[in-house]
mmCIF file of C-alpha atoms in Angstrom:
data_model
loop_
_atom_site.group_PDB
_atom_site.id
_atom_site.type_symbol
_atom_site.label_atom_id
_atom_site.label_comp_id
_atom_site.label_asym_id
_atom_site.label_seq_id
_atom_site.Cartn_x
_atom_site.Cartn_y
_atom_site.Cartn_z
ATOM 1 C CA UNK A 1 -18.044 -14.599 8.906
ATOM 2 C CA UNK A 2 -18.430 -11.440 6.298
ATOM 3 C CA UNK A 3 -16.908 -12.585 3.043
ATOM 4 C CA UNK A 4 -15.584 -10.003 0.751
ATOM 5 C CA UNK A 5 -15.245 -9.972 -2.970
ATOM 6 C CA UNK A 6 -12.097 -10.772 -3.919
ATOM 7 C CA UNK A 7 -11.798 -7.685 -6.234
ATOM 8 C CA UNK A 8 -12.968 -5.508 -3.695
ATOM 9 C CA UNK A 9 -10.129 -6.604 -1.363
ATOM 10 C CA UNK A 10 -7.533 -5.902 -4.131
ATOM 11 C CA UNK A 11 -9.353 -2.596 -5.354
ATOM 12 C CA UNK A 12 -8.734 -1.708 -1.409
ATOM 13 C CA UNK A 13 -5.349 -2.631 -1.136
ATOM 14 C CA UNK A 14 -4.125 -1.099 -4.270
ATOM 15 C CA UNK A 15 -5.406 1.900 -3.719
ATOM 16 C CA UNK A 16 -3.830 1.872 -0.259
ATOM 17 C CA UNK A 17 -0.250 1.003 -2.229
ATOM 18 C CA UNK A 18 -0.966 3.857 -4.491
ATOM 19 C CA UNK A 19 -1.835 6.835 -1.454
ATOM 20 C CA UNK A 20 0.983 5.632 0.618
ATOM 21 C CA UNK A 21 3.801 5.649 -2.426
ATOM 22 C CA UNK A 22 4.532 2.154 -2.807
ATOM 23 C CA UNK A 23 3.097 1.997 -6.285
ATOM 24 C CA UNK A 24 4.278 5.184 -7.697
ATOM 25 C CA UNK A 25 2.766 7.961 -9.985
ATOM 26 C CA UNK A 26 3.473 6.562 -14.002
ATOM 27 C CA UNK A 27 4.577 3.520 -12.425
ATOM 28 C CA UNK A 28 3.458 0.699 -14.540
ATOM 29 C CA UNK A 29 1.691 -2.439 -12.797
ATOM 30 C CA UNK A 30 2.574 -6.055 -12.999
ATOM 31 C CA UNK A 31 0.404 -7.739 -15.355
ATOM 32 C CA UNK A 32 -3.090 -8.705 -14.479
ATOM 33 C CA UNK A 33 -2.014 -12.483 -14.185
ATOM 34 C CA UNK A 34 1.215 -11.660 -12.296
ATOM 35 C CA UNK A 35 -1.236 -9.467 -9.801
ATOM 36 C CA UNK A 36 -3.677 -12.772 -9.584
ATOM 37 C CA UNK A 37 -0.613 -15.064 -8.586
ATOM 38 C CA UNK A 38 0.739 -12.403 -6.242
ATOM 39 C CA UNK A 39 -2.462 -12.125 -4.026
ATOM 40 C CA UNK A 40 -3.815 -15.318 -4.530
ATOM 41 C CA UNK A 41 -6.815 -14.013 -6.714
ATOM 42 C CA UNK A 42 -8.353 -14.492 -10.266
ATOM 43 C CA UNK A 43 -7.535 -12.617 -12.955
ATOM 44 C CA UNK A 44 -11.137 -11.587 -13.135
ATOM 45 C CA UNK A 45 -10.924 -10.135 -9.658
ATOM 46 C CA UNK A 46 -7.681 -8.344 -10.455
ATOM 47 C CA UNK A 47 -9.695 -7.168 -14.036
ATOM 48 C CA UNK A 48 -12.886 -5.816 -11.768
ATOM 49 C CA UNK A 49 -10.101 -4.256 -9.547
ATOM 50 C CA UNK A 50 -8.046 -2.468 -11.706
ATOM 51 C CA UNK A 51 -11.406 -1.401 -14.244
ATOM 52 C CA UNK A 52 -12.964 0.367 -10.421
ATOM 53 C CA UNK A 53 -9.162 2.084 -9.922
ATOM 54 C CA UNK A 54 -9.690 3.459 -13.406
ATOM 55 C CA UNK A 55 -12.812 4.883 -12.677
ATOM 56 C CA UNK A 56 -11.302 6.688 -9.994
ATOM 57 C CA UNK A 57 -8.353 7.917 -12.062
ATOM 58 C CA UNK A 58 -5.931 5.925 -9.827
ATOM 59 C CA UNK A 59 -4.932 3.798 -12.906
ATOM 60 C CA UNK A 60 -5.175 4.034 -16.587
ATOM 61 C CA UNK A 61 -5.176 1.063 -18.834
ATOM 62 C CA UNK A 62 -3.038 0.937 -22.277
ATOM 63 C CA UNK A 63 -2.258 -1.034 -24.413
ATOM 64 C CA UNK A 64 -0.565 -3.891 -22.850
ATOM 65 C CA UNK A 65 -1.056 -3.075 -19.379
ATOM 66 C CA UNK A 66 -1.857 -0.905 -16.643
ATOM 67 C CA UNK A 67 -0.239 1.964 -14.762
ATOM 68 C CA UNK A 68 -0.836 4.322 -12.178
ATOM 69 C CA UNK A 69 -2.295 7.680 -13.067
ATOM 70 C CA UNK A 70 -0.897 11.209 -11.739
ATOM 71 C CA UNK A 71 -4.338 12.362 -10.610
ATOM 72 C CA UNK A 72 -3.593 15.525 -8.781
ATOM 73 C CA UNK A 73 -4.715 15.768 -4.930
ATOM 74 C CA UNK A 74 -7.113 18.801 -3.773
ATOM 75 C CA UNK A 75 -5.961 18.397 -0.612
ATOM 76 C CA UNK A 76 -2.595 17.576 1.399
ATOM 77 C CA UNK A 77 -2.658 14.051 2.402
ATOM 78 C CA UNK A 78 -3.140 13.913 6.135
ATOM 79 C CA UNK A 79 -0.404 13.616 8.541
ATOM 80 C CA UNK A 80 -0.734 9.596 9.052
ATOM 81 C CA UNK A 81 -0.394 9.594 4.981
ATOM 82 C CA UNK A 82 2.639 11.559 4.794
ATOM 83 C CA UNK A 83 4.145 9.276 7.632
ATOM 84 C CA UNK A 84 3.117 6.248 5.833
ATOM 85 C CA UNK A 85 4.700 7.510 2.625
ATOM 86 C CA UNK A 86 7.616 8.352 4.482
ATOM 87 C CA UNK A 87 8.573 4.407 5.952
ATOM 88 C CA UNK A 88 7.284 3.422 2.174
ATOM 89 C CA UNK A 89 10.139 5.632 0.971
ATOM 90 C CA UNK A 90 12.131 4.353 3.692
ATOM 91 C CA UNK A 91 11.188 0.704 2.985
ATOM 92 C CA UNK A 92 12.215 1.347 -1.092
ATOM 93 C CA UNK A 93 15.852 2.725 0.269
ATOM 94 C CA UNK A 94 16.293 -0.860 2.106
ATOM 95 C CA UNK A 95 16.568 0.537 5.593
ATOM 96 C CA UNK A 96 14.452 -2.544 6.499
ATOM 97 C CA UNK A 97 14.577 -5.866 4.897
ATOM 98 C CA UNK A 98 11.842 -8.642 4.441
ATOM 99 C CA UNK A 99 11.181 -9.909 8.257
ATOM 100 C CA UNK A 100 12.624 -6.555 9.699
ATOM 101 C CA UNK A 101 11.045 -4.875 12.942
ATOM 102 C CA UNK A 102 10.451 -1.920 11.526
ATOM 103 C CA UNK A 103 10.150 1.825 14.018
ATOM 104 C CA UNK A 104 8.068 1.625 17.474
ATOM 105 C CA UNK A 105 5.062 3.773 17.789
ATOM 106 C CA UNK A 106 6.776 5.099 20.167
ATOM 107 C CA UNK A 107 9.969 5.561 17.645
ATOM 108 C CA UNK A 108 7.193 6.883 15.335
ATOM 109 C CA UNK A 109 5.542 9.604 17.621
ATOM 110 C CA UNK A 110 9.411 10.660 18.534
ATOM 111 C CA UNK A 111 10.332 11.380 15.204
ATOM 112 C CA UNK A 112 7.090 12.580 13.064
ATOM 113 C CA UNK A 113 6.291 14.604 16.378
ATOM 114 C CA UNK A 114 2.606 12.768 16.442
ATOM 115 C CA UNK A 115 0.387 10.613 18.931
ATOM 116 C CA UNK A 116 0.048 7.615 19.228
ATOM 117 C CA UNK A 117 -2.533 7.237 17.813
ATOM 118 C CA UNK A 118 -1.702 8.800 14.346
ATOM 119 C CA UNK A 119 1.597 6.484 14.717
ATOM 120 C CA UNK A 120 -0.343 3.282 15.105
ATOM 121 C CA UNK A 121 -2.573 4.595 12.169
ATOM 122 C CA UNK A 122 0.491 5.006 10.000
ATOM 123 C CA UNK A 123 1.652 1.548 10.424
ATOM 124 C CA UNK A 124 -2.286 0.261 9.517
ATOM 125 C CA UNK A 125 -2.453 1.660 5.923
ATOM 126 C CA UNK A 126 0.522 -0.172 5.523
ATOM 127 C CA UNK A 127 -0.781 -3.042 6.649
ATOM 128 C CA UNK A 128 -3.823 -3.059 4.996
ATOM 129 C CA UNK A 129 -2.005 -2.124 1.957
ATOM 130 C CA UNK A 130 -0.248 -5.794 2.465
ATOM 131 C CA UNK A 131 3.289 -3.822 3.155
ATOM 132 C CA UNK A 132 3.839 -4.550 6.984
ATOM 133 C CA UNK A 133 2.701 -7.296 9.102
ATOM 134 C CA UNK A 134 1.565 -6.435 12.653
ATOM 135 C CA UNK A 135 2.212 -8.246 15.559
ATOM 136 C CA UNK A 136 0.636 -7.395 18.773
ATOM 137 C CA UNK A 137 2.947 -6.435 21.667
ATOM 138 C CA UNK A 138 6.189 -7.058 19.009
ATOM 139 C CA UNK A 139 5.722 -4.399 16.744
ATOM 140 C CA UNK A 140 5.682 -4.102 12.596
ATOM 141 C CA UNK A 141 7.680 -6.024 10.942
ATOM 142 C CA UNK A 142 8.336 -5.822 6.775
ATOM 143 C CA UNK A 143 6.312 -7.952 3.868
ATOM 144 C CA UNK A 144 8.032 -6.087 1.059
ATOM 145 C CA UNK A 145 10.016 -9.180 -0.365
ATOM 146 C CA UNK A 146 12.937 -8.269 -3.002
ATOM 147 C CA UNK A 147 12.833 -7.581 -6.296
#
């Protein structure tokens, strides 16, 4: 089995949070030891994490703290990106709760006007960024506990 750093895991899933809209432009992060307890990490992992966002210009560090940066897109996020912001948005309004089935794909490609494929690739950014849980054959169901 392929074992991977524990900061590169994070590094991945926050920058998935931050391209779909779940962690927000000038948003500021939890702290680095509420981050470690959240995902079950050190707070050396979530250090190495949030030093290799910064290097991207994802996050900026100050005093105190982290939050994410504004860094302006070149291009318009592709279609499965917008879609994925969209349920994120939709997920923030509390149109689904914790444990909710969320849309269909086929719910998804009915109302974005996409395949299925771009619909099922929608739902895996959010999963990867640790926002829905898929279940094969049931459908995606939300991880985003309440505040």
């Amino acid at each position: 089995m392929l074992r991977v750093p524990a900061s590169s895991w994070l590094f991945e899933v926050l920058n998935l949070q931050i391209q779909v809209g779940y962690l927000a432009a000038e948003a500021d992060l939890p702290s680095e030891a509420d981050l470690a307890k959240q995902y079950g990490v050190t707070s050396d992992a979530v250090h190495e994490a949030l030093k290799a966002l910064a290097l991207m210009e994802k996050v900026r560090q100050f005093p105190g703290g982290w939050s994410v940066g504004n860094r302006t897109e070149f291009e318009p996020p592709r279609v499965r990106t917008q879609i994925a912001r969209d349920l994120v948005r939709r997920l923030r309004t509390g149109e689904w709760s914790y444990g909710d089935r969320m849309l269909s794909e086929t719910e998804v490609m009915a109302a974005y006007d996409v395949t299925r494929g771009t619909a099922r690739q929608a739902y895996q950014r959010l999963a990867a960024a640790q926002l829905v849980e898929i279940r094969h054959g049931q459908g995606a169901f939300c991880k985003v506990k309440p505040s």
